[in-house]
Tab-separated table of C-alpha atoms in Angstrom:
chain	number	residue	atom	x	y	z
A	1	MET	CA	89.971	81.393	204.044
A	2	SER	CA	87.594	84.514	203.064
A	3	ARG	CA	83.553	84.424	202.660
A	4	THR	CA	82.729	85.619	199.192
A	5	ALA	CA	80.111	87.262	198.002
A	6	THR	CA	78.513	83.659	196.601
A	7	SER	CA	78.809	82.909	199.699
A	8	PRO	CA	76.336	85.191	202.372
A	9	VAL	CA	76.048	85.207	206.411
A	10	GLN	CA	73.085	83.127	206.993
A	11	LEU	CA	71.564	81.585	210.012
A	12	GLY	CA	70.271	77.920	210.187
A	13	LEU	CA	71.563	74.593	210.908
A	14	ARG	CA	71.779	74.062	206.773
A	15	GLU	CA	73.104	76.908	206.083
A	16	ASN	CA	75.946	76.582	207.258
A	17	ARG	CA	76.632	72.483	207.521
A	18	LEU	CA	79.959	72.343	206.340
A	19	GLN	CA	80.881	75.117	209.539
A	20	PHE	CA	78.731	72.926	212.204
A	21	THR	CA	80.512	69.834	211.224
A	22	LEU	CA	84.016	70.871	211.094
A	23	LEU	CA	83.071	72.356	214.501
A	24	VAL	CA	81.648	68.945	215.970
A	25	ILE	CA	84.313	66.694	214.864
A	26	VAL	CA	86.690	69.170	216.471
A	27	ASN	CA	84.492	68.609	220.057
A	28	VAL	CA	84.891	64.875	218.997
A	29	CYS	CA	88.814	66.026	219.953
A	30	VAL	CA	88.171	68.086	223.607
A	31	GLY	CA	86.035	65.159	224.435
A	32	GLY	CA	88.298	62.619	224.003
A	33	LEU	CA	90.988	64.862	225.313
A	34	VAL	CA	89.504	64.667	228.821
A	35	GLY	CA	87.648	60.895	228.305
A	36	LEU	CA	92.061	59.617	229.029
A	37	GLU	CA	90.827	60.298	232.379
A	38	ARG	CA	87.856	59.094	233.161
A	39	THR	CA	88.716	55.064	234.433
A	40	THR	CA	92.859	55.811	234.912
A	41	VAL	CA	94.177	58.902	236.765
A	42	PRO	CA	92.070	57.952	240.020
A	43	LEU	CA	93.314	54.235	239.923
A	44	ILE	CA	96.557	55.811	239.324
A	45	GLY	CA	96.956	58.388	242.361
A	46	ALA	CA	95.831	54.919	244.762
A	47	ARG	CA	97.888	52.603	243.210
A	48	THR	CA	101.076	53.876	241.413
A	49	PHE	CA	101.828	56.972	244.097
A	50	GLY	CA	100.336	54.672	246.825
A	51	LEU	CA	97.836	58.148	248.149
A	52	THR	CA	96.217	56.785	251.008
A	53	SER	CA	93.582	60.037	251.578
A	54	ASP	CA	90.718	60.065	249.318
A	55	LEU	CA	90.357	63.641	248.843
A	56	ALA	CA	94.459	63.521	247.580
A	57	VAL	CA	93.300	61.051	245.458
A	58	PHE	CA	90.406	63.764	243.721
A	59	SER	CA	92.748	66.315	243.725
A	60	PHE	CA	93.364	65.901	240.187
A	61	ILE	CA	89.699	66.744	239.639
A	62	ILE	CA	89.739	70.103	241.814
A	63	ALA	CA	92.787	71.143	239.527
A	64	PHE	CA	90.962	70.690	236.654
A	65	GLY	CA	87.096	72.063	237.971
A	66	LEU	CA	88.550	75.254	239.382
A	67	THR	CA	90.781	75.736	236.083
A	68	LYS	CA	88.245	75.291	234.142
A	69	ALA	CA	85.508	77.060	235.315
A	70	LEU	CA	87.704	79.891	235.545
A	71	THR	CA	88.559	79.924	231.638
A	72	ASN	CA	84.541	79.464	230.820
A	73	LEU	CA	84.270	83.245	232.778
A	74	ALA	CA	87.608	84.549	231.186
A	75	ALA	CA	85.910	83.179	227.382
A	76	GLY	CA	83.578	85.482	227.673
A	77	ALA	CA	85.170	88.943	228.113
A	78	LEU	CA	87.650	87.476	225.331
A	79	THR	CA	85.458	87.181	223.009
A	80	ALA	CA	85.406	90.928	223.355
A	81	ARG	CA	89.356	91.311	222.241
A	82	PHE	CA	89.577	88.247	220.570
A	83	ARG	CA	87.830	86.013	217.375
A	84	ARG	CA	85.966	82.569	218.827
A	85	LYS	CA	88.192	80.545	216.019
A	86	ASP	CA	91.905	82.838	218.166
A	87	LEU	CA	90.534	81.361	221.472
A	88	LEU	CA	90.144	77.940	219.919
A	89	VAL	CA	93.591	77.497	218.803
A	90	ALA	CA	94.810	78.705	221.737
A	91	GLY	CA	93.249	76.763	224.187
A	92	TRP	CA	94.564	73.742	221.611
A	93	LEU	CA	98.053	74.931	221.725
A	94	LEU	CA	97.747	74.869	225.693
A	95	GLY	CA	96.780	70.989	226.093
A	96	ILE	CA	99.357	69.772	223.228
A	97	PRO	CA	101.626	68.771	226.981
A	98	VAL	CA	98.063	67.214	228.697
A	99	PRO	CA	98.519	63.686	227.858
A	100	PHE	CA	102.323	63.009	227.737
A	101	ALA	CA	102.376	64.120	231.179
A	102	LEU	CA	99.551	61.925	232.116
A	103	ALA	CA	101.383	59.492	230.832
A	104	TYR	CA	105.420	59.988	231.901
A	105	ALA	CA	105.082	62.018	235.043
A	106	PRO	CA	107.528	61.074	237.520
A	107	SER	CA	105.181	62.423	240.560
A	108	TRP	CA	101.181	63.083	241.562
A	109	GLY	CA	102.232	66.143	241.589
A	110	TRP	CA	102.432	66.537	238.254
A	111	ILE	CA	99.411	65.256	237.268
A	112	VAL	CA	97.953	68.238	239.310
A	113	ALA	CA	100.102	69.982	237.324
A	114	ALA	CA	99.070	68.654	234.082
A	115	ASN	CA	94.733	68.789	235.094
A	116	VAL	CA	95.531	73.144	234.742
A	117	LEU	CA	96.613	72.889	232.098
A	118	LEU	CA	93.663	70.482	230.700
A	119	GLY	CA	91.181	72.548	232.448
A	120	VAL	CA	92.677	75.721	230.468
A	121	ASN	CA	92.195	73.596	227.854
A	122	GLN	CA	88.941	72.543	227.592
A	123	GLY	CA	87.580	75.539	229.096
A	124	LEU	CA	89.135	77.734	225.883
A	125	THR	CA	87.856	74.792	223.440
A	126	TRP	CA	84.449	73.327	224.528
A	127	SER	CA	83.389	77.313	225.289
A	128	MET	CA	84.238	78.283	221.763
A	129	THR	CA	82.776	75.079	219.980
A	130	VAL	CA	79.265	75.513	221.681
A	131	ASN	CA	79.846	79.420	221.040
A	132	MET	CA	80.412	78.819	217.693
A	133	LYS	CA	77.591	77.084	216.796
A	134	ILE	CA	75.669	79.363	218.331
A	135	ASP	CA	76.826	81.665	216.248
A	136	LEU	CA	75.441	79.787	212.934
A	137	VAL	CA	72.328	78.815	213.367
A	138	GLY	CA	70.736	81.082	215.002
A	139	PRO	CA	67.996	81.524	217.812
A	140	ALA	CA	65.537	78.940	216.762
A	141	ARG	CA	67.831	75.757	216.641
A	142	ARG	CA	69.885	76.836	220.197
A	143	GLY	CA	68.693	72.989	222.347
A	144	LEU	CA	69.391	71.218	218.545
A	145	ALA	CA	72.001	72.922	218.221
A	146	THR	CA	73.573	72.789	221.601
A	147	GLY	CA	72.712	68.926	221.889
A	148	LEU	CA	74.867	67.881	219.087
A	149	ASN	CA	77.825	70.204	221.143
A	150	GLU	CA	77.439	67.747	223.552
A	151	ALA	CA	76.951	64.851	221.758
A	152	ALA	CA	79.460	65.084	220.681
A	153	GLY	CA	81.914	65.906	222.920
A	154	TYR	CA	80.376	63.295	225.756
A	155	THR	CA	79.979	60.245	223.430
A	156	ALA	CA	84.191	60.363	222.854
A	157	VAL	CA	83.885	60.855	226.564
A	158	GLY	CA	82.839	57.704	227.392
A	159	ALA	CA	84.301	56.042	223.855
A	160	THR	CA	87.592	57.373	225.902
A	161	ALA	CA	86.659	55.999	228.862
A	162	LEU	CA	85.907	53.203	227.480
A	163	LEU	CA	88.918	52.532	225.358
A	164	THR	CA	91.792	53.328	227.867
A	165	GLY	CA	89.568	50.880	230.445
A	166	TYR	CA	90.841	47.935	227.876
A	167	LEU	CA	94.109	49.442	227.550
A	168	ALA	CA	95.104	49.428	230.355
A	169	THR	CA	94.089	45.884	231.504
A	170	ALA	CA	95.654	44.732	228.368
A	171	TYR	CA	98.419	47.389	228.686
A	172	GLY	CA	98.888	49.005	231.938
A	173	LEU	CA	97.694	51.808	233.512
A	174	ARG	CA	100.684	53.495	231.860
A	175	PRO	CA	101.607	55.220	229.254
A	176	ALA	CA	99.565	53.885	226.634
A	177	PRO	CA	96.230	54.824	227.509
A	178	GLU	CA	97.739	58.317	227.746
A	179	LEU	CA	99.122	58.525	224.403
A	180	ILE	CA	96.437	58.069	222.962
A	181	GLY	CA	96.022	61.388	223.767
A	182	VAL	CA	98.164	62.772	221.361
A	183	VAL	CA	95.833	62.199	218.271
A	184	PHE	CA	93.303	64.062	220.583
A	185	VAL	CA	95.494	67.578	220.143
A	186	ALA	CA	96.823	66.949	217.019
A	187	ALA	CA	93.553	66.337	215.231
A	188	GLY	CA	91.231	69.385	217.108
A	189	LEU	CA	95.040	71.647	216.063
A	190	ALA	CA	94.575	70.939	212.713
A	191	LEU	CA	90.956	71.155	212.645
A	192	SER	CA	90.118	74.429	214.507
A	193	LEU	CA	93.347	75.393	211.969
A	194	VAL	CA	90.815	75.202	209.109
A	195	VAL	CA	87.607	76.180	211.143
A	196	ARG	CA	85.912	80.158	209.931
A	197	ASP	CA	85.100	82.528	212.569
A	198	THR	CA	81.731	83.225	213.445
A	199	ALA	CA	81.659	87.328	214.025
A	200	ALA	CA	79.795	88.014	210.703
A	201	HIS	CA	77.272	85.323	211.965
A	202	VAL	CA	75.946	87.069	215.538
A	203	ALA	CA	76.659	90.564	213.698
A	204	LEU	CA	73.451	88.975	211.515
A	205	GLU	CA	71.361	88.243	214.618
A	206	LEU	CA	71.914	91.378	216.215
A	207	THR	CA	70.740	93.216	213.190
A	208	ARG	CA	68.058	90.482	213.121
A	209	HIS	CA	67.100	90.512	216.695
A	210	THR	CA	63.435	91.003	217.899
A	211	GLN	CA	64.634	93.349	221.273
A	212	PRO	CA	67.205	96.322	220.570
A	213	ALA	CA	70.495	96.229	222.433
A	214	PRO	CA	70.180	97.367	226.022
A	215	ALA	CA	71.065	101.282	225.369
A	216	ARG	CA	71.650	101.596	229.108
A	217	GLU	CA	72.337	98.470	230.510
A	218	ASP	CA	75.358	97.453	231.518
A	219	THR	CA	76.894	94.152	229.533
A	220	GLY	CA	80.635	93.952	230.533
A	221	LEU	CA	81.211	90.906	232.305
A	222	LYS	CA	81.058	92.114	236.401
A	223	ALA	CA	77.153	93.142	235.741
A	224	THR	CA	76.381	89.748	233.730
A	225	PHE	CA	77.931	87.776	236.285
A	226	ALA	CA	75.620	89.322	239.179
A	227	ARG	CA	72.998	88.889	236.161
A	228	THR	CA	73.195	85.375	235.342
A	229	SER	CA	74.510	84.316	238.790
A	230	TRP	CA	71.417	85.776	241.183
A	231	HIS	CA	69.782	88.923	240.044
A	232	ASP	CA	67.878	87.036	237.405
A	233	ARG	CA	65.779	84.472	238.775
A	234	SER	CA	65.487	82.298	235.694
A	235	LEU	CA	70.004	82.636	234.951
A	236	ARG	CA	70.178	81.921	238.891
A	237	GLY	CA	67.560	78.088	238.626
A	238	ALA	CA	69.730	77.348	235.405
A	239	SER	CA	73.490	78.552	237.136
A	240	GLN	CA	72.720	76.182	239.894
A	241	ALA	CA	71.174	73.190	238.274
A	242	GLY	CA	74.496	73.268	236.538
A	243	LEU	CA	76.337	72.898	239.096
A	244	VAL	CA	75.248	70.307	241.062
A	245	ASN	CA	74.655	68.428	237.459
A	246	ASN	CA	78.939	68.733	237.549
A	247	LEU	CA	79.122	68.214	240.837
A	248	ASN	CA	77.064	64.758	239.996
A	249	ASP	CA	80.536	64.394	237.208
A	250	GLY	CA	82.765	64.841	239.658
A	251	LEU	CA	81.559	62.645	242.456
A	252	THR	CA	81.171	59.749	240.107
A	253	TRP	CA	85.004	60.617	238.409
A	254	GLY	CA	86.830	60.161	241.244
A	255	VAL	CA	84.154	57.902	243.308
A	256	PHE	CA	82.573	55.554	240.990
A	257	PRO	CA	86.376	53.772	239.758
A	258	LEU	CA	87.146	53.203	243.556
A	259	LEU	CA	83.364	51.822	244.825
A	260	PHE	CA	83.531	49.734	242.234
A	261	THR	CA	86.750	47.905	242.587
A	262	ASP	CA	86.362	47.675	246.154
A	263	HIS	CA	83.382	45.502	245.307
A	264	GLY	CA	85.558	43.490	243.217
A	265	LEU	CA	84.965	45.247	239.804
A	266	GLY	CA	88.627	44.868	237.511
A	267	ILE	CA	89.153	47.813	235.535
A	268	ALA	CA	87.937	46.584	232.034
A	269	ALA	CA	84.436	46.512	233.868
A	270	VAL	CA	85.043	50.013	235.820
A	271	GLY	CA	85.642	51.609	231.909
A	272	LEU	CA	82.135	49.648	230.436
A	273	ILE	CA	80.089	51.740	233.844
A	274	LYS	CA	82.513	54.588	233.701
A	275	GLY	CA	82.806	54.634	229.399
A	276	LEU	CA	78.366	54.467	229.510
A	277	TYR	CA	77.335	57.342	231.462
A	278	PRO	CA	79.143	59.403	228.897
A	279	ILE	CA	77.959	57.750	226.044
A	280	LEU	CA	74.434	57.918	226.706
A	281	TRP	CA	74.711	61.339	228.190
A	282	GLY	CA	76.455	62.445	224.790
A	283	LEU	CA	73.690	60.318	222.491
A	284	GLY	CA	70.702	61.544	224.456
A	285	GLN	CA	71.237	64.799	223.910
A	286	ILE	CA	70.281	64.588	220.208
A	287	PRO	CA	66.871	63.664	220.711
A	288	THR	CA	66.637	66.106	224.023
A	289	GLY	CA	68.440	68.897	222.620
A	290	HIS	CA	65.473	68.846	219.499
A	291	LEU	CA	62.943	68.067	222.570
A	292	ALA	CA	64.099	70.894	224.269
A	293	ASP	CA	63.147	73.243	221.407
A	294	ARG	CA	59.272	71.212	221.651
A	295	VAL	CA	58.477	71.775	224.779
A	296	GLY	CA	60.343	73.692	226.127
A	297	ARG	CA	63.802	73.684	228.627
A	298	LYS	CA	62.111	73.551	232.573
A	299	PRO	CA	60.727	69.950	231.979
A	300	LEU	CA	63.785	68.361	230.551
A	301	VAL	CA	65.913	69.869	233.558
A	302	VAL	CA	63.659	69.444	236.453
A	303	THR	CA	62.780	65.536	235.498
A	304	GLY	CA	66.721	64.827	234.018
A	305	MET	CA	67.512	66.053	237.731
A	306	PHE	CA	65.412	64.011	239.498
A	307	VAL	CA	66.637	60.727	237.017
A	308	GLN	CA	70.057	61.755	238.395
A	309	ALA	CA	69.413	61.118	242.068
A	310	GLY	CA	68.182	58.066	241.119
A	311	GLY	CA	70.740	56.585	239.501
A	312	PHE	CA	72.391	58.015	242.527
A	313	VAL	CA	69.554	55.158	244.714
A	314	LEU	CA	70.672	52.654	242.409
A	315	ALA	CA	73.873	52.301	243.084
A	316	LEU	CA	73.766	51.883	246.297
A	317	ALA	CA	70.726	49.986	246.218
A	318	LEU	CA	71.936	47.439	244.211
A	319	LEU	CA	76.168	47.329	245.722
A	320	SER	CA	76.012	43.506	246.199
A	321	ARG	CA	75.837	43.420	242.890
A	322	PRO	CA	78.693	45.756	241.849
A	323	LEU	CA	78.663	45.557	237.788
A	324	ALA	CA	74.256	45.578	237.724
A	325	ALA	CA	74.591	48.713	240.496
A	326	GLY	CA	77.031	50.065	238.387
A	327	LEU	CA	75.660	50.059	234.574
A	328	LEU	CA	71.894	50.788	235.998
A	329	SER	CA	73.216	53.501	237.715
A	330	ALA	CA	75.712	54.763	234.635
A	331	VAL	CA	72.493	54.253	232.634
A	332	ALA	CA	70.046	56.949	234.571
A	333	LEU	CA	72.696	59.184	235.075
A	334	GLY	CA	73.978	59.388	231.259
A	335	LEU	CA	70.669	59.830	230.163
A	336	GLY	CA	69.507	62.124	233.199
A	337	THR	CA	72.496	64.038	232.501
A	338	ALA	CA	71.165	64.670	228.347
A	339	MET	CA	67.687	65.815	229.477
A	340	VAL	CA	69.954	68.006	231.412
A	341	TYR	CA	72.067	69.564	229.914
A	342	PRO	CA	71.430	70.948	226.269
A	343	ALA	CA	68.683	72.298	228.156
A	344	LEU	CA	70.051	74.553	230.138
A	345	ILE	CA	71.882	76.366	227.446
A	346	ALA	CA	69.449	76.702	225.105
A	347	SER	CA	67.813	78.804	228.402
A	348	VAL	CA	70.503	80.379	229.230
A	349	SER	CA	70.928	81.504	225.662
A	350	ASP	CA	67.164	82.039	225.590
A	351	HIS	CA	67.437	84.640	228.588
A	352	ALA	CA	70.508	86.548	227.508
A	353	HIS	CA	71.412	89.244	224.811
A	354	PRO	CA	73.719	88.436	222.087
A	355	THR	CA	75.336	91.455	223.233
A	356	TRP	CA	75.612	90.042	226.556
A	357	ARG	CA	74.980	86.250	225.870
A	358	ALA	CA	78.601	84.941	225.989
A	359	ASN	CA	79.765	86.732	228.858
A	360	ALA	CA	76.338	85.183	229.995
A	361	LEU	CA	77.713	82.022	229.317
A	362	GLY	CA	80.700	81.943	230.300
A	363	THR	CA	78.938	82.390	233.435
A	364	TYR	CA	76.513	80.482	233.852
A	365	ARG	CA	79.504	77.774	232.879
A	366	PHE	CA	81.991	78.669	235.231
A	367	TRP	CA	78.988	77.871	237.971
A	368	ARG	CA	78.375	74.602	236.142
A	369	ASP	CA	82.566	73.331	236.058
A	370	ILE	CA	82.789	74.473	239.337
A	371	GLY	CA	80.549	72.135	240.400
A	372	TYR	CA	83.747	69.033	238.950
A	373	ALA	CA	86.016	70.710	242.145
A	374	ALA	CA	82.913	71.161	244.420
A	375	GLY	CA	82.262	67.392	243.483
A	376	ALA	CA	85.740	66.114	244.022
A	377	LEU	CA	85.666	68.520	247.331
A	378	VAL	CA	82.277	67.177	248.793
A	379	ALA	CA	83.539	63.195	248.862
A	380	GLY	CA	86.855	63.914	248.998
A	381	VAL	CA	85.690	64.577	252.191
A	382	LEU	CA	83.075	62.260	252.919
A	383	ALA	CA	84.834	60.250	252.055
A	384	ASP	CA	87.887	60.050	254.628
A	385	ALA	CA	85.145	60.610	257.361
A	386	PHE	CA	82.461	58.411	256.701
A	387	GLY	CA	83.205	56.247	253.842
A	388	LEU	CA	82.506	55.820	249.645
A	389	ASN	CA	78.671	54.956	250.869
A	390	ALA	CA	78.043	58.153	251.997
A	391	THR	CA	78.749	60.452	249.145
A	392	VAL	CA	76.624	58.988	247.214
A	393	VAL	CA	74.427	59.287	249.510
A	394	ALA	CA	74.867	63.240	249.565
A	395	ALA	CA	74.926	63.546	245.795
A	396	ALA	CA	71.137	61.931	245.493
A	397	VAL	CA	70.266	64.383	248.469
A	398	LEU	CA	71.532	67.631	246.414
A	399	THR	CA	70.653	66.243	242.880
A	400	ALA	CA	66.842	66.038	244.267
A	401	GLY	CA	66.881	70.089	246.015
A	402	SER	CA	68.198	71.048	243.016
A	403	GLY	CA	65.721	69.766	240.356
A	404	LEU	CA	63.430	71.180	243.525
A	405	LEU	CA	64.967	74.425	242.818
A	406	ALA	CA	64.779	74.328	239.226
A	407	ALA	CA	60.801	73.832	239.233
A	408	ARG	CA	60.564	77.220	241.200
A	409	TRP	CA	63.016	79.234	239.343
A	410	ILE	CA	63.763	78.788	235.474
A	411	THR	CA	61.177	80.099	233.427
A	412	GLU	CA	60.557	79.448	229.168
A	413	ARG	CA	61.151	82.210	227.178
A	414	HIS	CA	62.735	80.328	224.311
A	415	PRO	CA	61.929	81.561	220.447
A	416	ALA	CA	58.373	79.307	218.487
A	417	ARG	CA	58.494	75.764	217.694
A	418	PRO	CA	60.607	75.637	214.246
A	419	ARG	CA	59.102	73.718	210.889
């Protein structure tokens, strides 16, 4: 659909509310597809395929995390050659086989392979929705834009995790819980074909940017990767915090269903715990994204990491009452992550010039989503050697340490507060 002369390109949430809303709905579908796995897949590995090693069970998360991280990194570079919309559509096409593979896989290897496709799907679709929303709203509303984007995605993750828990209780672990993913794929693909590309919005922001495009600075992927990963102190702080944040998610993704079923909870109760965490994570990002535009990014990042660390402490301290332990830890983890998530993306956007912002966000998201694989690997090794409780202790220590590093490294560079 072409833009007409009567509809000029403008930056702002209100000015682009229709396209922004479409992208929010697309990200509901993105989150819903990955939410299929939150409750049932670790139990499928242990109960359906008889896996006895926790590391083997968590291998699907490692495959997902590595693939998504590498796709995030590639997505930034691909935006220099392809339209964001084209990459969004490609991500959905690659996601079509995922719900069918999860529902009917004849062996665990098929589940792992499905998670490779899911990682590519999530890397392309989630990267493009967040980039396109940032393009649409301009610099003053980045925190709110990323908060709304992540809220849509992670609320859908939680709602789907909750739904699959109840479906698994009523109809078994497969295939009914996984086949609802067909709806997400169909809707996400259809809406992605309708939404407009945002290249014109990026061009408009470049003309208004307070700093000129760097004349001698290398803006390619290799240079931006180095700058975002370690050369720039603040970007380094954001990248490590993102990695540890998703390490927590990857660890709880695999550990919590096994930990709480070992302590007597049923699948529906586990689904409630696994659903509450991302629902709070998702909905909480609407106010925290707005707050990040008001008070700055760093206070939310540091506070959020310590709140998450407290969530792991609660999980173990109250384990004699497993439902209370699960619910209270889910609340703390969800609220802590809600503080961190939009603030980190907005912070990276603040420190990156529009000419290399997509690569910077891709690099940050690479390190962030490597956390899924790192969390599953750490959890699998520690759980096999020392038990599931040891993995929870390790997560609490790592998260608190990451909060201290964020406090030391991250600096503020966000625009004036919006009216």
